[in-house]
XYZ file of C-alpha atoms in Angstrom:
420
model
C 0.000 0.000 0.000
C 1.570 3.261 -1.080
C 1.385 6.741 0.420
C -1.996 8.426 0.305
C -2.730 10.680 -2.589
C -2.810 14.182 -1.102
C -3.456 15.897 -4.397
C -0.048 17.586 -5.015
C 3.627 16.750 -5.360
C 6.266 18.659 -3.285
C 8.672 20.621 -5.431
C 12.414 21.026 -4.954
C 11.845 24.625 -3.871
C 9.494 23.498 -1.119
C 12.045 21.014 0.187
C 14.705 23.767 0.336
C 12.324 26.111 2.149
C 11.485 23.401 4.690
C 15.181 22.802 5.366
C 15.836 26.547 5.871
C 12.925 26.939 8.279
C 14.060 23.921 10.286
C 17.647 25.249 10.448
C 16.478 28.701 11.586
C 14.337 27.151 14.292
C 17.278 25.070 15.491
C 19.535 28.151 15.675
C 16.910 30.124 17.608
C 16.371 27.265 20.022
C 20.130 26.817 20.595
C 20.661 30.540 21.226
C 17.711 30.715 23.582
C 18.931 27.706 25.538
C 22.487 29.071 25.843
C 21.346 32.526 26.874
C 19.002 31.033 29.444
C 21.911 29.240 31.063
C 24.191 32.334 30.990
C 21.613 34.821 32.209
C 22.058 37.306 29.357
C 19.489 39.536 27.765
C 18.918 37.217 24.769
C 16.598 34.955 26.750
C 13.669 37.390 26.980
C 13.985 38.171 23.281
C 13.680 34.550 22.189
C 11.447 33.394 25.034
C 8.385 34.777 23.310
C 8.847 32.655 20.183
C 10.379 29.450 21.571
C 8.202 27.055 23.575
C 8.997 26.444 27.222
C 10.375 22.932 26.952
C 13.116 23.285 29.570
C 10.839 23.554 32.575
C 11.683 27.148 33.540
C 9.890 28.794 36.399
C 8.709 32.290 37.181
C 10.956 32.708 40.223
C 14.075 32.415 38.022
C 12.920 35.189 35.710
C 12.095 32.841 32.815
C 15.504 31.131 32.961
C 16.277 27.513 33.555
C 17.207 26.902 37.191
C 21.021 26.924 37.557
C 23.799 27.240 40.174
C 23.583 31.010 39.685
C 20.262 30.989 41.519
C 21.832 29.315 44.541
C 24.303 32.211 44.932
C 27.351 30.085 44.142
C 28.268 32.093 41.054
C 27.773 35.700 40.028
C 25.589 36.215 36.969
C 27.184 37.780 33.902
C 26.507 41.456 33.366
C 23.659 42.210 30.987
C 25.823 44.650 29.056
C 29.371 45.508 29.971
C 29.087 48.848 28.159
C 25.965 49.895 30.043
C 26.802 52.777 32.411
C 27.104 51.680 36.024
C 24.384 53.166 38.237
C 25.157 55.954 40.666
C 26.559 59.453 40.546
C 29.897 60.563 39.172
C 32.294 63.093 40.625
C 34.180 65.839 38.801
C 37.160 63.683 37.882
C 39.259 62.408 34.987
C 41.884 59.822 34.151
C 45.051 61.847 33.525
C 47.946 60.558 31.416
C 51.298 62.130 30.535
C 52.353 60.434 27.308
C 54.515 60.791 24.191
C 53.421 59.992 20.648
C 55.984 57.177 20.643
C 54.176 55.514 23.572
C 50.940 54.887 21.666
C 51.179 51.090 21.831
C 51.968 51.138 25.535
C 49.062 53.438 26.297
C 46.651 51.408 24.170
C 47.626 48.366 26.202
C 47.039 50.219 29.484
C 43.736 51.693 28.360
C 42.472 48.376 27.040
C 42.904 46.793 30.468
C 41.677 49.886 32.309
C 38.570 50.047 30.136
C 37.820 46.355 30.575
C 38.333 46.438 34.328
C 36.675 49.752 35.143
C 36.019 52.585 32.743
C 33.785 50.987 30.113
C 31.079 51.119 32.752
C 32.008 54.206 34.779
C 32.875 56.310 31.733
C 35.186 58.948 33.161
C 36.921 61.159 30.581
C 40.597 60.838 29.754
C 42.972 63.800 29.759
C 46.079 63.083 27.672
C 48.981 65.523 28.009
C 52.082 65.737 25.835
C 54.994 68.138 25.469
C 54.490 67.816 21.680
C 51.390 68.011 19.499
C 49.562 64.688 19.274
C 49.744 63.070 15.852
C 46.702 61.979 13.887
C 47.933 58.396 14.114
C 47.982 58.692 17.916
C 44.459 60.118 18.092
C 43.090 57.420 15.806
C 44.832 54.712 17.812
C 43.245 55.950 21.045
C 39.821 56.389 19.437
C 39.881 52.699 18.522
C 40.337 51.729 22.184
C 37.657 53.740 23.964
C 34.258 55.266 23.312
C 34.663 57.570 26.291
C 35.589 61.226 25.973
C 39.274 61.961 25.377
C 40.676 65.467 25.857
C 44.080 66.290 24.369
C 46.400 68.915 25.802
C 49.885 70.221 25.018
C 52.331 71.478 27.655
C 53.879 74.912 27.238
C 57.134 76.231 28.697
C 55.448 77.393 31.887
C 54.641 73.786 32.807
C 57.370 71.777 31.100
C 60.821 73.178 31.751
C 63.534 74.121 34.211
C 63.072 75.228 37.782
C 63.670 78.996 38.037
C 66.592 78.356 40.396
C 68.704 76.319 37.947
C 70.460 77.009 34.659
C 70.752 74.727 31.622
C 74.551 74.890 31.856
C 74.718 73.820 35.502
C 72.098 71.160 34.839
C 74.219 69.659 32.056
C 77.167 69.423 34.444
C 75.060 67.614 37.048
C 73.507 65.276 34.488
C 76.974 64.243 33.378
C 78.036 63.703 36.984
C 74.990 61.565 37.823
C 74.447 59.660 34.591
C 76.005 56.440 35.895
C 74.940 56.777 39.523
C 71.295 55.730 39.133
C 68.512 55.115 36.613
C 67.801 58.176 34.437
C 70.764 59.874 36.080
C 71.651 61.651 32.832
C 68.149 62.258 31.477
C 66.942 65.855 31.179
C 63.446 64.890 30.014
C 63.027 62.709 33.109
C 63.786 65.766 35.262
C 61.172 67.764 33.366
C 58.682 64.966 33.948
C 59.366 64.695 37.693
C 59.019 68.442 38.204
C 55.830 68.547 36.121
C 54.225 65.662 38.005
C 55.333 67.055 41.366
C 53.815 70.487 41.145
C 52.675 71.534 37.672
C 50.233 69.022 36.174
C 47.214 70.220 38.142
C 47.721 73.739 36.758
C 47.063 72.663 33.170
C 43.797 74.103 31.767
C 42.377 70.590 31.254
C 43.085 69.619 34.867
C 42.735 72.774 36.938
C 38.920 72.580 37.112
C 38.867 68.919 38.199
C 38.200 67.920 41.800
C 39.793 64.449 41.512
C 42.242 62.644 39.272
C 43.403 59.084 38.663
C 46.866 58.778 37.169
C 47.383 56.278 34.374
C 50.598 55.508 32.488
C 51.631 53.551 29.392
C 52.619 49.900 29.847
C 50.797 49.289 33.123
C 48.423 46.413 33.793
C 45.176 46.115 35.739
C 44.288 42.614 36.892
C 41.036 42.946 38.851
C 37.469 43.973 38.074
C 36.694 47.262 39.807
C 32.932 47.173 40.225
C 32.620 50.310 42.368
C 33.710 53.928 41.895
C 36.946 54.644 43.828
C 36.371 58.394 43.485
C 32.971 58.194 45.178
C 34.320 55.741 47.754
C 37.100 58.162 48.687
C 34.830 61.185 48.823
C 32.227 59.436 50.963
C 34.855 58.171 53.414
C 36.944 61.321 53.781
C 39.925 59.828 51.930
C 42.147 62.180 49.944
C 45.005 59.983 48.707
C 44.855 56.422 47.340
C 47.732 54.106 46.358
C 48.545 50.468 45.573
C 52.324 49.952 45.953
C 54.724 51.464 48.507
C 58.437 50.780 47.862
C 61.633 52.537 48.995
C 63.263 55.279 46.969
C 66.887 55.049 45.833
C 68.878 56.982 48.415
C 71.237 58.593 45.925
C 68.394 60.186 43.974
C 67.157 62.180 47.008
C 70.339 62.884 48.956
C 69.251 66.336 50.144
C 65.447 66.066 49.854
C 64.877 65.380 53.545
C 67.223 68.175 54.606
C 65.206 70.677 52.572
C 61.948 69.163 53.811
C 63.114 69.624 57.409
C 64.010 73.234 56.701
C 60.584 73.862 55.184
C 58.889 72.231 58.193
C 60.764 74.435 60.647
C 59.846 77.553 58.703
C 56.199 76.614 58.049
C 55.031 74.614 61.052
C 51.833 76.693 61.196
C 50.746 75.148 57.873
C 50.837 71.619 59.273
C 47.961 69.811 61.018
C 48.102 68.980 64.714
C 48.526 65.278 63.895
C 49.617 63.509 60.706
C 51.091 60.279 59.376
C 54.575 61.805 59.164
C 56.080 58.888 61.112
C 55.385 56.671 58.098
C 58.222 58.472 56.280
C 60.266 59.544 59.324
C 61.824 57.273 61.921
C 62.321 58.057 65.593
C 65.852 59.182 64.643
C 64.347 62.053 62.662
C 65.604 60.698 59.321
C 63.743 59.925 56.113
C 63.320 56.160 55.725
C 62.837 56.403 51.903
C 59.270 55.030 51.996
C 56.965 56.432 49.340
C 53.748 55.708 47.493
C 54.520 54.697 43.912
C 52.759 57.577 42.226
C 52.409 56.012 38.769
C 49.175 54.852 40.388
C 47.496 57.425 42.558
C 43.924 58.628 43.016
C 43.889 62.042 44.628
C 41.565 64.740 45.873
C 43.253 67.610 44.041
C 42.483 70.049 46.839
C 45.493 68.425 48.532
C 47.901 69.634 45.848
C 46.174 73.005 45.593
C 46.383 73.647 49.332
C 48.492 76.504 50.672
C 50.724 74.002 52.485
C 51.477 71.860 49.422
C 52.009 74.895 47.181
C 54.450 76.309 49.716
C 56.273 72.984 49.987
C 56.585 72.577 46.219
C 57.844 76.145 45.702
C 60.455 75.603 48.398
C 61.676 72.399 46.760
C 61.600 73.955 43.286
C 63.973 76.648 44.521
C 66.247 74.069 46.157
C 67.458 72.776 42.736
C 67.088 69.095 43.581
C 64.704 68.252 40.733
C 67.615 68.872 38.332
C 70.873 68.688 40.278
C 69.785 65.456 41.951
C 66.822 63.403 40.698
C 63.967 64.108 43.034
C 60.981 62.143 41.838
C 57.347 63.085 42.147
C 56.688 59.901 44.143
C 58.742 60.866 47.234
C 57.588 64.490 46.952
C 53.902 63.508 46.846
C 54.389 60.910 49.562
C 56.240 63.105 52.030
C 53.648 65.835 51.501
C 50.752 63.420 52.012
C 52.349 62.074 55.186
C 52.936 65.597 56.508
C 49.514 66.986 55.637
C 47.122 64.041 56.065
C 46.079 61.672 58.793
C 46.098 57.927 58.374
C 42.337 57.845 57.817
C 42.780 60.136 54.808
C 45.158 57.751 53.003
C 43.899 54.459 51.585
C 45.618 51.358 50.275
C 43.566 49.938 47.389
C 44.503 46.375 48.170
C 41.704 45.068 45.947
C 43.102 46.672 42.770
C 45.649 44.331 41.190
C 48.207 46.447 39.358
C 51.579 46.212 37.675
C 54.015 48.885 36.606
C 57.228 47.629 34.982
C 59.353 46.526 37.908
C 56.709 45.826 40.567
C 53.362 44.085 40.853
C 50.533 44.018 43.353
C 48.028 41.150 43.418
C 45.557 40.809 46.311
C 45.822 37.601 48.297
C 42.535 37.964 50.157
C 40.282 35.259 48.598
C 37.290 37.581 48.287
C 39.361 40.206 46.495
C 41.319 37.755 44.385
C 38.160 36.131 43.033
C 37.839 39.149 40.726
C 41.452 39.049 39.549
C 43.711 37.245 37.079
C 47.109 37.388 38.788
C 49.273 35.372 41.142
C 49.473 36.730 44.724
C 52.757 34.869 45.190
C 54.344 37.330 42.744
C 53.051 40.376 44.612
C 55.770 42.727 45.828
C 53.408 44.499 48.204
C 53.260 41.817 50.882
C 57.055 41.748 51.076
C 57.426 45.524 51.272
C 58.745 46.916 54.562
C 57.091 50.245 53.743
C 53.746 48.545 53.161
C 54.070 46.745 56.500
C 54.985 49.994 58.191
C 51.912 51.693 56.744
C 49.667 49.068 58.307
C 51.288 49.467 61.735
C 52.010 53.157 62.337
C 49.514 55.704 63.596
C 49.402 59.474 63.515
C 52.088 61.541 65.227
C 51.587 64.869 66.993
C 53.224 67.874 65.376
C 55.059 68.707 68.627
C 56.658 65.251 68.653
C 57.699 65.577 65.017
C 59.373 68.947 65.682
C 61.119 67.479 68.720
C 62.622 64.637 66.663
C 63.733 67.060 63.969
C 65.474 69.308 66.502
C 67.186 66.359 68.193
C 68.831 65.295 64.907
C 69.735 68.813 63.780
C 73.484 68.350 64.044
C 73.436 65.422 61.617
C 72.132 67.664 58.825
C 74.543 70.545 59.326
C 76.701 69.461 56.395
C 73.745 69.633 54.044
C 73.031 73.156 55.213
C 76.618 74.237 54.636
C 76.698 72.811 51.111
C 73.306 74.335 50.301
C 74.550 77.764 51.356
C 77.584 77.611 49.041
């Protein structure tokens, strides 16, 4: 007995159409099933056209029950580019960069965007002592959809201290070129002076309340799912860091002498209590501890304060940015320790970060669950300065002045050489 006579014969075109419809249905079903398991926004879109054959329930939002519902795993974000909820502060990500560092900055921004700024969408301020090339601008535009502001540094911001001469600087660069890293580099001196006391005067920065410093060739290892700016503001924190190493002694041979002199002349500018004993021992000497300022998040009112401005002007006239190699890291750190209490300085232990030479990776399991790095490689937990930060408390100004006076004789030689 043959097939019943249904009155027509299927054509080749009908067979092809049937195959296409079946394939489309299979694709839709597969996508709906996968999105249901992952918790993405595709499930609602396909749920209206695909039958409920997986036994979903209303209390899982139309998804198939999964370990996510038991709280064992965190659901994937609906859209990583969707702005994170909450307010924003008047802040920017500030970068000093050369045209030749495009690849290094693209690498840094790619990680920074993925870990934080694709959702929080703070603008970038890129500063250069030369005009940015079109190639550079296009390369950055391909990395981020967020606003990018470009600025050029003029001679008032990028140049010599008024107390030095190019001729004397050349002599000192030659003398120091083999004594330490960048010992003979003039551009490095310009950079350190600019970052120490000039960057916040630039027109693109001077109206900001907060800044986060970013550099080429750094790496961010952990998802940052909150706003550090808002966290700092709400908790009365004015300076944030990740890594705290020691400075090379030869690069700052007279920095503490000049800092002591400024303290003695400007004690009225200092608070009654501060974290100065993080950088100063009971012998009254500088212990070389500093916050590595290639990563810092700062309330810029700190650098614009009368005390910091006075301190920077004093140092700028002391010639050490050029005749030695005073870096912005020890300058910022000593100032923060002098002017702030411990509660105003915060270690962002949860932000995994690497600058060439040192790495921080959180070892706390709750923090590390958001990271892709090895805590065993972290310099931070081996750092004597980091350990000291966790242990010391604020010191009274009277005690600080007492320790400085007790060690006065040991700094007499610096005073004699400075007077020559």
